[in-house]
Structures are given as structure tokens and as C-alpha cells.
Coordinates of C-alpha atoms in Angstrom, one line a residue:
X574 CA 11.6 -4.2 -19.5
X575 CA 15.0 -4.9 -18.2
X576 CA 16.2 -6.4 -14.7
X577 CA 19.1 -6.3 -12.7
X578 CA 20.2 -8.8 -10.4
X579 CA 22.9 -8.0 -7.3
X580 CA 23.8 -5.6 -4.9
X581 CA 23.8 -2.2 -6.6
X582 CA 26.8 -0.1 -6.8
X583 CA 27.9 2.0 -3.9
X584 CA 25.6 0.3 -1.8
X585 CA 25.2 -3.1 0.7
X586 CA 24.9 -6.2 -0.5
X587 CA 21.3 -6.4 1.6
X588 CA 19.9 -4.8 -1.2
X589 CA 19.6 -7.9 -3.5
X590 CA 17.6 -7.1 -6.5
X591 CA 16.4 -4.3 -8.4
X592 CA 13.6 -4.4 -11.6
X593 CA 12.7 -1.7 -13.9
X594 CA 9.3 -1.4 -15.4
X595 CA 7.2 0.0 -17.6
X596 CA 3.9 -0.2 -17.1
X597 CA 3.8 -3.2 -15.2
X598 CA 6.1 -5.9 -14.4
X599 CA 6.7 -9.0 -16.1
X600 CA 5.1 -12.5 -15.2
X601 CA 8.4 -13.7 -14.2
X602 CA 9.4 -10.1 -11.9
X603 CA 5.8 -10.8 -10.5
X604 CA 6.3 -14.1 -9.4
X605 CA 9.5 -13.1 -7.7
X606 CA 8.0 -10.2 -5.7
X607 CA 5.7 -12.3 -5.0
X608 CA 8.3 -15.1 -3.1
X609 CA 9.9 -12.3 -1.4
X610 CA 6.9 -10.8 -0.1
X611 CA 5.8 -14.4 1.7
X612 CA 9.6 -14.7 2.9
X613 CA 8.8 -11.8 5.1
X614 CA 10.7 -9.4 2.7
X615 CA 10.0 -5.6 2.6
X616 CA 9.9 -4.2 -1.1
X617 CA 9.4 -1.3 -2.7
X618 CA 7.1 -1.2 -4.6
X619 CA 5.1 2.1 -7.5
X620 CA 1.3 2.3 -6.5
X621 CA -1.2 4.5 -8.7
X622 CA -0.2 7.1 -6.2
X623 CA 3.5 7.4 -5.2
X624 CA 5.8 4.9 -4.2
X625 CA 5.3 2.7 -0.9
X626 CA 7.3 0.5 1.1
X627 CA 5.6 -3.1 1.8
X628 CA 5.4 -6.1 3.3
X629 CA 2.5 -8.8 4.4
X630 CA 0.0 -7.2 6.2
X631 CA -0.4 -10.4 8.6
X632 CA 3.6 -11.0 9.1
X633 CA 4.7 -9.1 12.3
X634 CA 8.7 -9.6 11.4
X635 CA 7.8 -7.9 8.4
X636 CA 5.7 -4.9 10.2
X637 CA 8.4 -4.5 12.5
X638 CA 11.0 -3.9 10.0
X639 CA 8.9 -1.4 8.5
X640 CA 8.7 0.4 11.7
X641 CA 12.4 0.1 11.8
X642 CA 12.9 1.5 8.8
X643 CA 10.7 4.6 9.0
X644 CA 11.6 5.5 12.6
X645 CA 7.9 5.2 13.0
X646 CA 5.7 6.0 16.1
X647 CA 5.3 2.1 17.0
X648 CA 1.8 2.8 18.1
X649 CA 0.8 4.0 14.9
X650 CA -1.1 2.0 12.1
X651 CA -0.9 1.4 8.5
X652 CA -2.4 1.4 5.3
X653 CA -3.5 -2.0 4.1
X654 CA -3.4 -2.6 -0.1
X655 CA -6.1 -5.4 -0.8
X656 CA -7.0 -7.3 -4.1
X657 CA -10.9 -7.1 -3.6
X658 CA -13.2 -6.8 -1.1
X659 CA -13.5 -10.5 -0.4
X660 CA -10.1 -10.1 0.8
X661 CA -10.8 -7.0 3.1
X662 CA -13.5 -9.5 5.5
X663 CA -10.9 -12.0 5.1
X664 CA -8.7 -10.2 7.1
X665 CA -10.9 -9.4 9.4
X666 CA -12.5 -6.3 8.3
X667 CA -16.2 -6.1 9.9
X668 CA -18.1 -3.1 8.1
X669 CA -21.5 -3.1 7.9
X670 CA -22.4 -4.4 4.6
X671 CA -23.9 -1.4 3.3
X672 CA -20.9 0.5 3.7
X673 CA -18.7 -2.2 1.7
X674 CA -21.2 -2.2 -1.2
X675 CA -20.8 1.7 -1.2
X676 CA -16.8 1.1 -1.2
X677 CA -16.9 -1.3 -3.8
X678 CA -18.5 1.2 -6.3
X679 CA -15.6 3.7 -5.7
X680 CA -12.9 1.2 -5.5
X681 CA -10.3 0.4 -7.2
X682 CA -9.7 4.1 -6.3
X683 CA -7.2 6.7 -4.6
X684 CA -9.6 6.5 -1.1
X685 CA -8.3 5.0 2.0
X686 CA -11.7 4.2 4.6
X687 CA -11.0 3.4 7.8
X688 CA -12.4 0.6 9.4
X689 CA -13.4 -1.5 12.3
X690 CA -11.9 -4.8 12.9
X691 CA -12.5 -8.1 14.2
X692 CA -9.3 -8.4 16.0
X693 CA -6.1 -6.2 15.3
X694 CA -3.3 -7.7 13.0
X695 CA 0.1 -6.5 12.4
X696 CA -1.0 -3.8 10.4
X697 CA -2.9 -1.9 12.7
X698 CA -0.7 -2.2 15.2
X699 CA -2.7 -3.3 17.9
X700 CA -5.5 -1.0 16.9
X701 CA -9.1 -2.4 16.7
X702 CA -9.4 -0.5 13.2
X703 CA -7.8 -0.1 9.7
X704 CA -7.2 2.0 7.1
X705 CA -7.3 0.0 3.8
X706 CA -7.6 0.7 0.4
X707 CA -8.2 -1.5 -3.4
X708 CA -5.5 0.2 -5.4
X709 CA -6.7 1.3 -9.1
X710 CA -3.3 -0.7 -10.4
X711 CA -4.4 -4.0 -11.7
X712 CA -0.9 -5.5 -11.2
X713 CA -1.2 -4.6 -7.8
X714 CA -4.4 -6.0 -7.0
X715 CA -3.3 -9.0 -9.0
X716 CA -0.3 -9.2 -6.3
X717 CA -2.3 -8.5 -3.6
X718 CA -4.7 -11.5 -4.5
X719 CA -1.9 -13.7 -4.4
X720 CA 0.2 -13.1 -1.9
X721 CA -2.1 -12.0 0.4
X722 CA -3.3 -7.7 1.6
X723 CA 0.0 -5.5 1.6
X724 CA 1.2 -3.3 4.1
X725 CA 1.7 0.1 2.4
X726 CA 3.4 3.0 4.0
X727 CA 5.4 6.2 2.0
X728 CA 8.3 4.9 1.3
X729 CA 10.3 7.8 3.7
X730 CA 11.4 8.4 7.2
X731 CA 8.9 9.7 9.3
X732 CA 9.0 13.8 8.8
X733 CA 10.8 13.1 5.6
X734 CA 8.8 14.4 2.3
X735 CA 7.2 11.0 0.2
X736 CA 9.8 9.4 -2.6
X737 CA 8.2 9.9 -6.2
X738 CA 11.3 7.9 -7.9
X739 CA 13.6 5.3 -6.5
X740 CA 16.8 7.4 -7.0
X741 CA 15.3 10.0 -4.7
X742 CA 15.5 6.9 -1.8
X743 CA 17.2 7.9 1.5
X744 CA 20.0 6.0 1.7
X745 CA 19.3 3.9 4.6
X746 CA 16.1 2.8 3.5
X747 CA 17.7 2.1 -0.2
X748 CA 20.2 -0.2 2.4
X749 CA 17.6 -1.7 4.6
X750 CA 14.7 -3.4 1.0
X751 CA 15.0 -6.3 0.0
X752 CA 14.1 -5.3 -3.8
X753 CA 13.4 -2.2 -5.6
X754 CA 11.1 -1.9 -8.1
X755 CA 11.8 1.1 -10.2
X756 CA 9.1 2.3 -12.2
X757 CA 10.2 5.9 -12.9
X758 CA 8.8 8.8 -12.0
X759 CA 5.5 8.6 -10.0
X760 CA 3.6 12.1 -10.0
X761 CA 0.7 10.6 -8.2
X762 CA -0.9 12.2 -5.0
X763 CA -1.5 10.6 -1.8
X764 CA -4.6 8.8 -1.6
X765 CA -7.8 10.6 0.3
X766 CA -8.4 9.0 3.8
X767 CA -11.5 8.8 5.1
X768 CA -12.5 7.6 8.6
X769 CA -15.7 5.0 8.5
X770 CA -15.4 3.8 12.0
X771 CA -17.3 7.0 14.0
X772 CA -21.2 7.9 13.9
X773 CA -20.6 9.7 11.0
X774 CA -17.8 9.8 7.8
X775 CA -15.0 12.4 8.1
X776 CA -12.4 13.0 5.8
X777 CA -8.8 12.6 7.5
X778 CA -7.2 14.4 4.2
X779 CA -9.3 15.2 0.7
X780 CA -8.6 13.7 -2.2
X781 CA -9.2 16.1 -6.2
X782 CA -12.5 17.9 -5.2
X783 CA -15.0 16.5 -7.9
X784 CA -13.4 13.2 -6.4
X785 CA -14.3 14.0 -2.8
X786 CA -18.0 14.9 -4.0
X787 CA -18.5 11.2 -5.9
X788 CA -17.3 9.9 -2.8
X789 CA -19.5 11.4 -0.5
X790 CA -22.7 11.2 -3.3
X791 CA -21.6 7.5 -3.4
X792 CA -21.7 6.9 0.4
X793 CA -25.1 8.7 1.0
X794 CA -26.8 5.1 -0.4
X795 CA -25.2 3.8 3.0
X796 CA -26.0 6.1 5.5

């Protein structure tokens, strides 16, 4: 693993710090995503789907850049990246109990589950659900556990196609991060959604069909 520090070449200075990993980064690289992340920083960061921008899901500067960055709908929610369930009620998630323990078997998994909340956060946007998911990277959950849940959002412009590798960045995104962290080329899929918050599930968009079947097989224990 390698890391380069400063403004890259041909671009602004606001983009400070760039890391390339492997398979995960460093100790030391995780540390310093971390500080970023709780100085209200916006990073970019590889999921085990495709790449994401993100920030605290609790720090409304942070939300609002994102918003500002994707020329986003500012009504419109996002995807929260947890380190465990614990975490998910911490924030405010209120899911009946039933429903979590069915999560929990599927998770760490590419399934986003919508779900009521206590009281919207920055996240949601000032929606009374959210769509979170436990991310089957154990680096990320590791993060996530530390630093707190993650706002995660494609790391595009709205109407723009998702970013499998950092060179692929639009250039005023690739301007606008506070850190890049390049870990090639991501041929993951966007995660399944599926919304938990009506009378009954309903898949928003399908994950890999035997997938789709475990989930649904899983869930039937809480319904």
C-alpha cells in the first residue's frame, strides 16, 4: 500500500489527500479517515459494491455538502452505512425487533431495508424513515463503529452513471472531497433496496435472484 499526500496534479488544492489500497487500508490511513470524517469531511470512500461518497450521518454541514455536490433533490434521503445493529437503534432506528433479528441474519450484506425512525436526522432529510444497510466490508464496519453510521450515496451527479474507479470521478466532485481513497476498480453492483416501513416488504430494486429469494425466505420468520 502506498499514500500520497497533497493536492493532486491538475487539480485544486481542496483536494488534500489521496490513499491507494489494496484490500484494505492501513491502521494508520484508517485513523486518518477516520479524523476527517468527524471534522465534517466528505470522502470517498470503495464499499463492497461500488464507490460512495460520505460523510457523518448525524453532521448536517456534512449532509449538505453532499447535496451540493450531487446536485441532489434536497428533499431526498440517503443511504446510511452502519457497523452493527446496535448502532442502527442508536441512531434512532425503531423496527420491530423481529424484523432486526431477521436483518441481522442477512447482514453484513448488499441489502438496503428501509426503515422507520424515531425522529429524522441528517440523513433522511427530514424524512421519518431510513434506508440503511451493514456493509459486508469489515474495514468499513470497523470505520463505521468508530466514527460513527456513514452517509453513503454514488459517488456521481445526480443523472450521471455510478463511478466504479476514482479516475472515472467527474471533475468537480474530484475538486469538491476532502480525500480519495482509491482502491481500484470496483465491479460491484448496487446494493438491493427493500422498503420495511409499509404493511408489507417490497423491493425498491432486486438484488442477484438466488439473493432476493434468501432474503425474502429469511424475512418470512418476521412476518
Amino acid at each position: 500500500m502506498t499514500w500520497a499526500g497533497g493536492p493532486l496534479p491538475g487539480y485544486h488544492a481542496g483536494v488534500t489527500r489521496r490513499w491507494y489500497i489494496d484490500d484494505a487500508p492501513t491502521t494508520i490511513q484508517l485513523r486518518a479517515i477516520e479524523e476527517l470524517l468527524r471534522e465534517g469531511g466528505v470522502v470517498l470512500l470503495p464499499t463492497d459494491t461500488i464507490y460512495g461518497l460520505h460523510a457523518l450521518a448525524t453532521n448536517e454541514e456534512a449532509v449538505a455538502k453532499i447535496v451540493r455536490m450531487k446536485g441532489r433533490d434536497e428533499a431526498k434521503p440517503f443511504i446510511a452505512l452502519a457497523g452493527s445493529i446496535e448502532q442502527l437503534t442508536g441512531l434512532g432506528i425503531a423496527a420491530d425487533p423481529d424484523v432486526l433479528r431477521s436483518l441481522s441474519e442477512i447482514w453484513p450484506a448488499p441489502l438496503t431495508a428501509i426503515l422507520p425512525l424515531r425522529e429524522p436526522i441528517a440523513a433522511s432529510r427530514g424524512a421519518s424513515s431510513l434506508a440503511v444497510r451493514i456493509p459486508a466490508l469489515d474495514w468499513l464496519r470497523e470505520l463505521a463503529s468508530r466514527v460513527g453510521p456513514l452517509v453513503s450515496t454514488s459517488a456521481n451527479q445526480s443523472g450521471e452513471a455510478p463511478v466504479t474507479n476514482p479516475s472515472n470521478l467527474a471533475r468537480p466532485l474530484h475538486e469538491s472531497l476532502d480525500a480519495i481513497i482509491d482502491g481500484g476498480e470496483r465491479s460491484g453492483q448496487a446494493s438491493a433496496i427493500l422498503d420495511l416501513t409499509g404493511a408489507e416488504p417490497r423491493f425498491i430494486r432486486e438484488g442477484e435472484n438466488t439473493f432476493t429469494q434468501k432474503v425474502w425466505k429469511t424475512l418470512r420468520k418476521s412476518l
